[in-house]
mmCIF file of C-alpha atoms in Angstrom:
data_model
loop_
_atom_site.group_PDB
_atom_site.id
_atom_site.type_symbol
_atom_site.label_atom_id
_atom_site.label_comp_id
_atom_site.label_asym_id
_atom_site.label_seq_id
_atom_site.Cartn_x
_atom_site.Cartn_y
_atom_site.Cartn_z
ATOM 1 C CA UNK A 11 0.000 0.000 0.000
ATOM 2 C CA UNK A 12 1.237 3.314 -0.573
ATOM 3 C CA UNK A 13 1.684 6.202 1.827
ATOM 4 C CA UNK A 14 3.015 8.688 0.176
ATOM 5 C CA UNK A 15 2.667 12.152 1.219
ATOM 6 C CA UNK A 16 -0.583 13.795 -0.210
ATOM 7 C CA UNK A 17 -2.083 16.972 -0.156
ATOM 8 C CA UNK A 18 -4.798 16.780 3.097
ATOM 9 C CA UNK A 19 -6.823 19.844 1.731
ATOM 10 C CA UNK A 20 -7.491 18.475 -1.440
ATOM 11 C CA UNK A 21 -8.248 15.123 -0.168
ATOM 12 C CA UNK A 22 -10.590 16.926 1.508
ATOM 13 C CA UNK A 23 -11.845 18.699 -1.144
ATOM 14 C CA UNK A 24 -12.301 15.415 -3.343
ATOM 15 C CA UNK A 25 -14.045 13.480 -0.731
ATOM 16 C CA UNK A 26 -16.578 17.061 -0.400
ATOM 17 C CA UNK A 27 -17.286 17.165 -4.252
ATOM 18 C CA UNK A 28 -17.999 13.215 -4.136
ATOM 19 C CA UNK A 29 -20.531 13.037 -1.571
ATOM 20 C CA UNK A 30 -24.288 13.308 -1.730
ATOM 21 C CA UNK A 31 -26.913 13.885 0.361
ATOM 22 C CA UNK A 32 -29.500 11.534 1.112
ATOM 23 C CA UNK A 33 -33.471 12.032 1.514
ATOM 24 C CA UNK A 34 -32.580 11.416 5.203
ATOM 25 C CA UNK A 35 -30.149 13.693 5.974
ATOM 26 C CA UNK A 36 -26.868 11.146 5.780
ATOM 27 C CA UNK A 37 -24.001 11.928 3.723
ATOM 28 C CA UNK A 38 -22.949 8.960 1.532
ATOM 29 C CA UNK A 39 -19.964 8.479 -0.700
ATOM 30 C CA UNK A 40 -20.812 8.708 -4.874
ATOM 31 C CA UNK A 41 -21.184 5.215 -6.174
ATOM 32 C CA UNK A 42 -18.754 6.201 -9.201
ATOM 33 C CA UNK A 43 -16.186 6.285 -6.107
ATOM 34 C CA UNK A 44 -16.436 3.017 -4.556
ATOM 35 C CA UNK A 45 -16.697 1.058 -7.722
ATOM 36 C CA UNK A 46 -14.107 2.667 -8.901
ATOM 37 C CA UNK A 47 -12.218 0.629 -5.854
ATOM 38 C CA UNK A 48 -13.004 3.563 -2.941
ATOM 39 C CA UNK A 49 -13.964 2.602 0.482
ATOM 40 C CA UNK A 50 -17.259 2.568 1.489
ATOM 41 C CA UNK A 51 -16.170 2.959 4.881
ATOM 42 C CA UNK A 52 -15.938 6.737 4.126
ATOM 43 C CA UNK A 53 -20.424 6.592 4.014
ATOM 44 C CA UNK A 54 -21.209 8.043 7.423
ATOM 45 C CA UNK A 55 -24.911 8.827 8.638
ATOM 46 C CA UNK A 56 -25.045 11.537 10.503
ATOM 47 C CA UNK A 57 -28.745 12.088 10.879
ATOM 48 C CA UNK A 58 -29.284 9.192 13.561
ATOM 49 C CA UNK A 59 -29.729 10.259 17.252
ATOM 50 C CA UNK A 60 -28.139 7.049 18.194
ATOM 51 C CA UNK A 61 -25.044 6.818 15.885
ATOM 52 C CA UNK A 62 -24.586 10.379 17.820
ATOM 53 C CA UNK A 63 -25.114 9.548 21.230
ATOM 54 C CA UNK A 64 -22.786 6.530 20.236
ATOM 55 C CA UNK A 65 -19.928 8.729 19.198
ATOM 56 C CA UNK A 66 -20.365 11.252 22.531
ATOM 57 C CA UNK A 67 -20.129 8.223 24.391
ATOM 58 C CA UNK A 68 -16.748 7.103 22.938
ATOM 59 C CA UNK A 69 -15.566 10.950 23.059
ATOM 60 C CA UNK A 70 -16.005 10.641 26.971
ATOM 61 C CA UNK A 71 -14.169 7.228 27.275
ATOM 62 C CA UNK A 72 -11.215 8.679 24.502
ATOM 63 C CA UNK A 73 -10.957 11.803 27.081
ATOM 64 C CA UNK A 74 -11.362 9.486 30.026
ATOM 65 C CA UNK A 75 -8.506 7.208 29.076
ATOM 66 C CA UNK A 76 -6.734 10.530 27.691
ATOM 67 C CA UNK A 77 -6.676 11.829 31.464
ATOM 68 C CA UNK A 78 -3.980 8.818 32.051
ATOM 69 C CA UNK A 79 -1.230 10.449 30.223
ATOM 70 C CA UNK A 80 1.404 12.628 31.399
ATOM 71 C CA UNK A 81 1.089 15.150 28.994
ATOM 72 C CA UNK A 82 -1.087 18.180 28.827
ATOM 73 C CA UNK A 83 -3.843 17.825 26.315
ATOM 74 C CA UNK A 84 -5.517 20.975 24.783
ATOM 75 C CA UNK A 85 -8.074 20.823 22.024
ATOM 76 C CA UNK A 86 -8.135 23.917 20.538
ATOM 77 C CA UNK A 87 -7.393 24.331 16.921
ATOM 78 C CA UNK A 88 -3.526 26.308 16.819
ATOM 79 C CA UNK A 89 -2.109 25.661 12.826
ATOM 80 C CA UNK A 90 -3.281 27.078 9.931
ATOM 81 C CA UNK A 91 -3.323 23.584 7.955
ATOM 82 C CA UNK A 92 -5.638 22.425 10.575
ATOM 83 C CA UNK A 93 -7.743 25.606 10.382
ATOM 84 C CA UNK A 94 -8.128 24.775 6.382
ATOM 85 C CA UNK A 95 -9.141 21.120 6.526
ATOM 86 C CA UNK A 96 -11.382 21.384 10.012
ATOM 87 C CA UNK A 97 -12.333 18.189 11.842
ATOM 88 C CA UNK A 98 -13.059 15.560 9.965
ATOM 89 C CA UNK A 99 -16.276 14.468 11.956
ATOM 90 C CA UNK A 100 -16.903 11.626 9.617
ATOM 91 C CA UNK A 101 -13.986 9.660 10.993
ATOM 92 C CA UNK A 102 -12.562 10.431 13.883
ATOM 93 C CA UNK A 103 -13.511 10.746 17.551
ATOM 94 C CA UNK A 104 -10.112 12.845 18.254
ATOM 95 C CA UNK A 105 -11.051 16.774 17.994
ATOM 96 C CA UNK A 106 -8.656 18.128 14.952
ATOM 97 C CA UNK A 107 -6.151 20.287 15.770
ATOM 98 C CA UNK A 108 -5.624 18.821 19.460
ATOM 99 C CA UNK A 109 -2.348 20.026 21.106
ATOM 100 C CA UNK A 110 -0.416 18.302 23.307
ATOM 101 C CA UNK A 111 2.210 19.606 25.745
ATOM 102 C CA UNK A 112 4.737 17.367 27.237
ATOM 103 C CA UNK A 113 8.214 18.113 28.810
ATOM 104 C CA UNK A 114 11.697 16.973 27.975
ATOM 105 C CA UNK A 115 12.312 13.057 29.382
ATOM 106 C CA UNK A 116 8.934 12.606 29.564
ATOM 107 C CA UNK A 117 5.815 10.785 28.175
ATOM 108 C CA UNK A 118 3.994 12.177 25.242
ATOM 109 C CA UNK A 119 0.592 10.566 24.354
ATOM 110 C CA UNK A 120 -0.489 11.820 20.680
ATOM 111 C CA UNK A 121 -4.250 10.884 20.622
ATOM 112 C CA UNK A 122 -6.166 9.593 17.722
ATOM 113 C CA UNK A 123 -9.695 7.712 18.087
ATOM 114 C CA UNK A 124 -12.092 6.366 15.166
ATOM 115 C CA UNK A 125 -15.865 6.708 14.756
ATOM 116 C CA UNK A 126 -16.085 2.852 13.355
ATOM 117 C CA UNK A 127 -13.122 0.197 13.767
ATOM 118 C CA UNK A 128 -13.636 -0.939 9.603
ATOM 119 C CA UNK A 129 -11.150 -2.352 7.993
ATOM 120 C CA UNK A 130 -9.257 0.570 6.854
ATOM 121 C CA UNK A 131 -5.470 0.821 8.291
ATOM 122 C CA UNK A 132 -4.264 3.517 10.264
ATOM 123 C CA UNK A 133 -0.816 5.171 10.540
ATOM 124 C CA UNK A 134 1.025 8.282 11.968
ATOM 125 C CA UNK A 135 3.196 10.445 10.001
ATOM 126 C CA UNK A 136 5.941 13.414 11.452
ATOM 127 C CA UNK A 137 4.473 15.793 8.974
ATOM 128 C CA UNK A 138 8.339 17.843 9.537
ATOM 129 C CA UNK A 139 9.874 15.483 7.192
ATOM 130 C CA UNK A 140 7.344 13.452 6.513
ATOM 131 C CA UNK A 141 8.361 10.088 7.800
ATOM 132 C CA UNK A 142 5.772 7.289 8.464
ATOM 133 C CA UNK A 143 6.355 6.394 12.169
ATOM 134 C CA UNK A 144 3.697 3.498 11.888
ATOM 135 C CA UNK A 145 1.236 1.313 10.591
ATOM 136 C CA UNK A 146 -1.393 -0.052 12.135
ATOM 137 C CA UNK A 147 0.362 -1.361 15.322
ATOM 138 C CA UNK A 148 3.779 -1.846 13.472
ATOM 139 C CA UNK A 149 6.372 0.468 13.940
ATOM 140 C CA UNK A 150 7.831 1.506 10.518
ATOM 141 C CA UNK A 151 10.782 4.058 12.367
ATOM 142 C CA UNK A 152 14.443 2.929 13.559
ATOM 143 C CA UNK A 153 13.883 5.169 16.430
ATOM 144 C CA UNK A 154 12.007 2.328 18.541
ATOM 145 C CA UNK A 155 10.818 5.662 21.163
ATOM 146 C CA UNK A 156 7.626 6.042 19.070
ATOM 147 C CA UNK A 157 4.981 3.192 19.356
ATOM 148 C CA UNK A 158 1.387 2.686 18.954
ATOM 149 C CA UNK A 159 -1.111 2.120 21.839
ATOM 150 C CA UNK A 160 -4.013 0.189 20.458
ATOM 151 C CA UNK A 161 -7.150 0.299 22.397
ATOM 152 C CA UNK A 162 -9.852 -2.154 20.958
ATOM 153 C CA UNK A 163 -12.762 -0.853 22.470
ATOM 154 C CA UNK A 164 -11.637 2.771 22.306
ATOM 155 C CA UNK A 165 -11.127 2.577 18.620
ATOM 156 C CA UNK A 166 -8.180 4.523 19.687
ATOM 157 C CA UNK A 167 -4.558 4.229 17.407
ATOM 158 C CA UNK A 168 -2.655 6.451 20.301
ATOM 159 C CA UNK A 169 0.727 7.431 19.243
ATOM 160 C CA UNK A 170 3.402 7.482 22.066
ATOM 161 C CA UNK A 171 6.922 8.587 22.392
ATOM 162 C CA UNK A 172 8.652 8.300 25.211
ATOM 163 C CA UNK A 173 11.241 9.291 26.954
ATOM 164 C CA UNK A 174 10.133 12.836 24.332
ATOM 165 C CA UNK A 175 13.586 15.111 22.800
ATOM 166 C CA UNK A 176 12.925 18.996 22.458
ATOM 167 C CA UNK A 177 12.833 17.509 18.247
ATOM 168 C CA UNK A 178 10.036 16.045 18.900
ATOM 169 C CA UNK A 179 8.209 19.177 18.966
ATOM 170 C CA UNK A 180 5.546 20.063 15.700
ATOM 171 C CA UNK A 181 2.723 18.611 14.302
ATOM 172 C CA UNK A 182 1.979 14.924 13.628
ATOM 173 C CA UNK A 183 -0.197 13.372 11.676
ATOM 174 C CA UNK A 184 -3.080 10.525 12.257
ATOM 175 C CA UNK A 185 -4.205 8.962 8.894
ATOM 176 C CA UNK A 186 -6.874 6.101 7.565
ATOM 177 C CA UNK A 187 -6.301 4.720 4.421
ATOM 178 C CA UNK A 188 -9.333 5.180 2.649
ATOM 179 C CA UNK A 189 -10.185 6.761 -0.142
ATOM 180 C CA UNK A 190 -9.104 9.553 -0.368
ATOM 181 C CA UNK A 191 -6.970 9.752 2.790
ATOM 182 C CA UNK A 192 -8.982 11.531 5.346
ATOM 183 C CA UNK A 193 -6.221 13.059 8.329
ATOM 184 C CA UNK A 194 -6.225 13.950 11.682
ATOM 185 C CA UNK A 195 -3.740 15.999 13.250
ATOM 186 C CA UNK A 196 -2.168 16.828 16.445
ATOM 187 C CA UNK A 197 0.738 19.678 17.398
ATOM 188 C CA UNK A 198 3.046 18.183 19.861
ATOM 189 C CA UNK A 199 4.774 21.576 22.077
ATOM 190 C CA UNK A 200 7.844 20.207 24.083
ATOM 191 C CA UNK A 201 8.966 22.325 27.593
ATOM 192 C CA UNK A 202 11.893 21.428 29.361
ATOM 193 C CA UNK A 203 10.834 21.561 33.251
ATOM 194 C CA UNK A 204 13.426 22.645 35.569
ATOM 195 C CA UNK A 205 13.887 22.979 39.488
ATOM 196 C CA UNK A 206 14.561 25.651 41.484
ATOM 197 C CA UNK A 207 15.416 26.277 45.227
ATOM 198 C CA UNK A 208 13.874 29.234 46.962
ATOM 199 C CA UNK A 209 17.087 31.547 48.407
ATOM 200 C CA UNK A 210 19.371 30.849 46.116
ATOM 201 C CA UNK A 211 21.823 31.034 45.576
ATOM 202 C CA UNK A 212 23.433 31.105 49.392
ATOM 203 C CA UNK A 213 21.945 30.998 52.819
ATOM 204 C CA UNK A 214 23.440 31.633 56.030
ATOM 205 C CA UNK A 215 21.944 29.973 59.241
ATOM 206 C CA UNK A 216 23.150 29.665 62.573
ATOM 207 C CA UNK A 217 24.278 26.565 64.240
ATOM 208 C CA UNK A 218 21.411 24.865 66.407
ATOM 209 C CA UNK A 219 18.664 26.550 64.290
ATOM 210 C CA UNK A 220 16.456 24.430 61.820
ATOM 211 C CA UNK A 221 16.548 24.198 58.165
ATOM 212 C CA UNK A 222 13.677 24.302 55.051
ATOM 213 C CA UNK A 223 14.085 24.032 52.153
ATOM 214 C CA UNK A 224 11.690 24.306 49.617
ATOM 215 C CA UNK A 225 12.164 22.960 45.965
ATOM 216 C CA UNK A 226 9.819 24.132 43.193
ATOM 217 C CA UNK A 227 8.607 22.476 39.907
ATOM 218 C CA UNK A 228 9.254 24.626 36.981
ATOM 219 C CA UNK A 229 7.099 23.983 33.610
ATOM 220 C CA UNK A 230 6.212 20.096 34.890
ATOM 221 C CA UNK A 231 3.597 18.260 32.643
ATOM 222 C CA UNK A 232 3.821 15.486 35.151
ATOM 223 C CA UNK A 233 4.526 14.736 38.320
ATOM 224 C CA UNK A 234 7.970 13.376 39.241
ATOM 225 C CA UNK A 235 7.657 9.458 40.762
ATOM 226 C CA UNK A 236 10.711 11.049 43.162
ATOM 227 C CA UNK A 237 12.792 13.741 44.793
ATOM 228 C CA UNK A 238 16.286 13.247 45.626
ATOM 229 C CA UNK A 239 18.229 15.201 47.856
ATOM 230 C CA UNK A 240 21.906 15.588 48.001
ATOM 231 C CA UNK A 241 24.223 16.995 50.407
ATOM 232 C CA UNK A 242 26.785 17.682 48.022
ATOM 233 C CA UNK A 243 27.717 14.384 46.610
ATOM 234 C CA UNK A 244 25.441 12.217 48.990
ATOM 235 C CA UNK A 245 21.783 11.522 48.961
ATOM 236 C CA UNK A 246 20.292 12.200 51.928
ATOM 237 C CA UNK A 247 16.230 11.940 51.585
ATOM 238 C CA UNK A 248 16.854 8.707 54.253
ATOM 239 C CA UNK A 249 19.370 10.011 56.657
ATOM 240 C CA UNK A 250 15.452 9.734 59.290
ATOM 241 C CA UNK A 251 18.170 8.730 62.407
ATOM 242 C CA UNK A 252 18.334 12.901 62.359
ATOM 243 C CA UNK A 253 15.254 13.831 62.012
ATOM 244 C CA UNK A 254 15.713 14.390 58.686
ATOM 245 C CA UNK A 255 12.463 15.046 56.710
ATOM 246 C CA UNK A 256 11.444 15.250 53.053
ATOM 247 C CA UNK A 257 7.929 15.859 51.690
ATOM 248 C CA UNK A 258 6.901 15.667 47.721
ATOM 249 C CA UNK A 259 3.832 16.673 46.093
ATOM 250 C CA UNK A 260 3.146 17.447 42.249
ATOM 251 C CA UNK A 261 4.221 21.296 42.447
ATOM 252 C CA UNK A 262 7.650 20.812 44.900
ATOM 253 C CA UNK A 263 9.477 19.089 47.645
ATOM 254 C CA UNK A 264 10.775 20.384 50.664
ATOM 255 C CA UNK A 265 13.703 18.995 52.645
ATOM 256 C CA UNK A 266 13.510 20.100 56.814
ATOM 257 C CA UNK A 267 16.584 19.286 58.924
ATOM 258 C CA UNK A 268 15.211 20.127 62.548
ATOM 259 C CA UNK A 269 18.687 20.832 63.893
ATOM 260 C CA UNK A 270 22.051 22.116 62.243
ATOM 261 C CA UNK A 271 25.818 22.084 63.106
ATOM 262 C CA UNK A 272 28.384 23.774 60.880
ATOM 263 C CA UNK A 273 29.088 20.388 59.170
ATOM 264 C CA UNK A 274 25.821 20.731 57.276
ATOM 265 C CA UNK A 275 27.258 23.713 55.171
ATOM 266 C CA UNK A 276 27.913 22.648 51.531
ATOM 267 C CA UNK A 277 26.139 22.419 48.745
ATOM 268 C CA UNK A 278 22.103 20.837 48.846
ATOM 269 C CA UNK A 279 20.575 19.472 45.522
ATOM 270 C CA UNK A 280 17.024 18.999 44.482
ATOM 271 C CA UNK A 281 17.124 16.090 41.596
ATOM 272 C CA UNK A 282 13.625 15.865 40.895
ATOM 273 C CA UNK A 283 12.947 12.836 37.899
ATOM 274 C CA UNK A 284 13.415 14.193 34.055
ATOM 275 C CA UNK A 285 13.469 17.880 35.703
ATOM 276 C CA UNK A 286 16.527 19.830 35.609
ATOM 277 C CA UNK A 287 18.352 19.779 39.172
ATOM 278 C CA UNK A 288 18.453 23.248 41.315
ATOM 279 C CA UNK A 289 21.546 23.310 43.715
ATOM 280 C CA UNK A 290 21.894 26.069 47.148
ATOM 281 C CA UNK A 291 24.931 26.730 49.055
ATOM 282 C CA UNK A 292 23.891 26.379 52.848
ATOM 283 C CA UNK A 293 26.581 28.365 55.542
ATOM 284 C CA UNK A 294 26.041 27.514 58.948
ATOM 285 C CA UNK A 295 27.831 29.732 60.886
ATOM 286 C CA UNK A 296 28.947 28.987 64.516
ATOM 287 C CA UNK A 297 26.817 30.662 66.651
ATOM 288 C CA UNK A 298 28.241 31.763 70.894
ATOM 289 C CA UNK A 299 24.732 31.942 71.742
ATOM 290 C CA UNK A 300 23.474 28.029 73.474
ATOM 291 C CA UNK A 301 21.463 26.220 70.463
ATOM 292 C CA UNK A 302 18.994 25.767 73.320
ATOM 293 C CA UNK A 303 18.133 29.329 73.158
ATOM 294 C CA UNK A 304 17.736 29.601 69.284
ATOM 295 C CA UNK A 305 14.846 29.193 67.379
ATOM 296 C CA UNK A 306 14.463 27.482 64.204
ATOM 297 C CA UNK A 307 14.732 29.449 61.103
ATOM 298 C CA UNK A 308 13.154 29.141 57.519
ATOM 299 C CA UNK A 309 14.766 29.699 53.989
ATOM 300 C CA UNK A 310 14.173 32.951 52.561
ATOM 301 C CA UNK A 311 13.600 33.502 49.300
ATOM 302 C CA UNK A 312 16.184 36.599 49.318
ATOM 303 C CA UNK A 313 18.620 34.824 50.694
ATOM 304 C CA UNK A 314 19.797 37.219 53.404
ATOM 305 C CA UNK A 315 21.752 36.475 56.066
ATOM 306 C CA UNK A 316 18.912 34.668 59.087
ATOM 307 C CA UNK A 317 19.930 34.954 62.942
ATOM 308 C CA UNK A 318 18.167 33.686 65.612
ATOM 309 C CA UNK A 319 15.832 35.722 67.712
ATOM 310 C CA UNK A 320 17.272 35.336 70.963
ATOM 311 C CA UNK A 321 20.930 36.411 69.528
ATOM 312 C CA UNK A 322 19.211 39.610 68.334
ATOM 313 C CA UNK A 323 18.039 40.480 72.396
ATOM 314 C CA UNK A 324 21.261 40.082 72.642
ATOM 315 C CA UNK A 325 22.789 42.515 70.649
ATOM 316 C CA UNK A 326 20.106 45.005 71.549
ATOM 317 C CA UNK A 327 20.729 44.877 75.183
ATOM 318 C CA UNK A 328 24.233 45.163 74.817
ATOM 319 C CA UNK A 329 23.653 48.619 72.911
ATOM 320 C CA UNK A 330 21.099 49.545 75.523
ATOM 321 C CA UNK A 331 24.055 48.533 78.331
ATOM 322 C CA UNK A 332 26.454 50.992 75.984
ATOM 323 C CA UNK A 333 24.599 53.977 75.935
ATOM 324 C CA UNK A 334 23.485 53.891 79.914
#
């Protein structure tokens, strides 16, 4: 069978000036066409209630199983090739034009659903260089990151690539080989999420005084499965003999060390998975006043030098002593 590239707006076009309308309402394909060897899979009906309360049904499942990716999924239209050939409503459950956002190392899930299953075959195309990435569920590229997730049911010919490159970003192509060719497509948009440390790049604690802190997810599409921190070269998310204590949700992680002595300076990592680390300097600074007397102190976001309360009565009413 041949997939070479064709032009999806005059497919479109053909396919248009080929169709009749019914008595009822359907849309059916000219009989010239199929004898001529077309598909008569391309004869939808649109004017049944149930063949449409069939196909919002199968829209909720496609979103429903959609919802399982890690990548963001928008639907609204964003290229002007999509603009020109609109959805084709006849075929496919998948809105045209969908865009998907996915970062750097992680999972990208391209969707494409059918009305009706048929026997027609379906295949993806990179419409950049227009390379056929599969067929049916066989993958026709030597870079084995792009696959085919094949959902019965669904009627859904997903296209995934994982772990996603920033060159996987542009617009992709969902296809059924009938006659003509009627398209689908999708624009992949690739961010590259990164980490970052509130206060850095230095902070200066006393000795005895606590420690936070806090690690935020930059441009994420997914939630990291971990957090690691590092005290310069050595992971430390398990050093719990300390009190050592590190919490992760889907927007950061913070790391809280309850007590401090000048051997915790260095450098502290946040390695969150397929995000770009953030790294702090820490100083703890020997402090004359008892660590018994100091209270625990919080990162700052300016990164200012922190003392603890009870060394700052100090200070005052040694002034106070200086002026009597």
């Amino acid at each position: 069978m041949d997939f070479q590239p064709t032009s999806v707006g005059a497919s479109a076009a053909e396919f248009a000036s080929k169709a009749i309308l019914d008595p009822s309402g359907g849309v059916q394909a000219d009989n010239d066409d199929v004898s001529d060897g077309g598909s008569p899979v391309a004869a939808v009906d649109f004017g049944e209630a149930a063949d449409s309360d069939r196909k919002q049904r199968r829209v909720h499942h496609h979103k429903r199983h959609l919802s399982r990716s890690s990548s963001a999924v928008d639907y609204a239209p964003g290229n002007a090739l999509i603009n020109e050939l609109g959805n084709p409503d006849n075929m496919f459950v998948t809105e045209n034009g969908t865009v998907v956002t996915s970062q750097i190392g992680g999972t990208a899930i391209l969707p494409c659903a059918t009305v009706k299953p048929g026997t027609a075959t379906v295949s993806w195309m990179r419409r950049i260089d227009y390379t056929i990435l599969t067929i049916g569920t066989r993958s026709y590229s030597s870079d084995k990151r792009f696959y085919v997730d094949h959902t019965r049911h669904l009627k859904t010919w997903n296209l995934e690539i994982t772990p996603v490159e920033a060159s996987d970003a542009g617009l992709y192509e969902c296809r059924i080989a009938t006659h003509p060719t009627t398209s689908n497509f999708v624009h992949l948009k690739v961010t590259e999420a990164r980490a970052e440390i509130l206060g850095s790049p230095d902070l200066y604690i006393m000795s005895g005084s606590s420690l936070r802190l806090v690690c935020r997810l930059q441009g994420s599409t997914q939630a990291p499965l971990f957090v690691f921190w590092y005290h310069s070269d050595r992971m430390i998310n398990f050093d719990t003999d300390r009190g050592l204590v590190v919490h992760i949700n889907s927007t950061e992680s913070d790391l809280i060390m309850p007590y401090t002595n000048t051997s915790d300076s260095g450098n502290y990592t946040c390695q969150p998975q397929n995000i770009s680390p953030a790294t702090i300097h820490v100083h703890v600074l020997q402090s004359e006043v008892p660590a018994a007397m100091q209270h625990g102190v919080r990162s700052s976001t300016s990164g200012s030098f922190a003392i603890s309360n009870c060394a700052m009565f100090t200070i005052i009413y040694m002034l106070l002593q200086m002026l009597s």
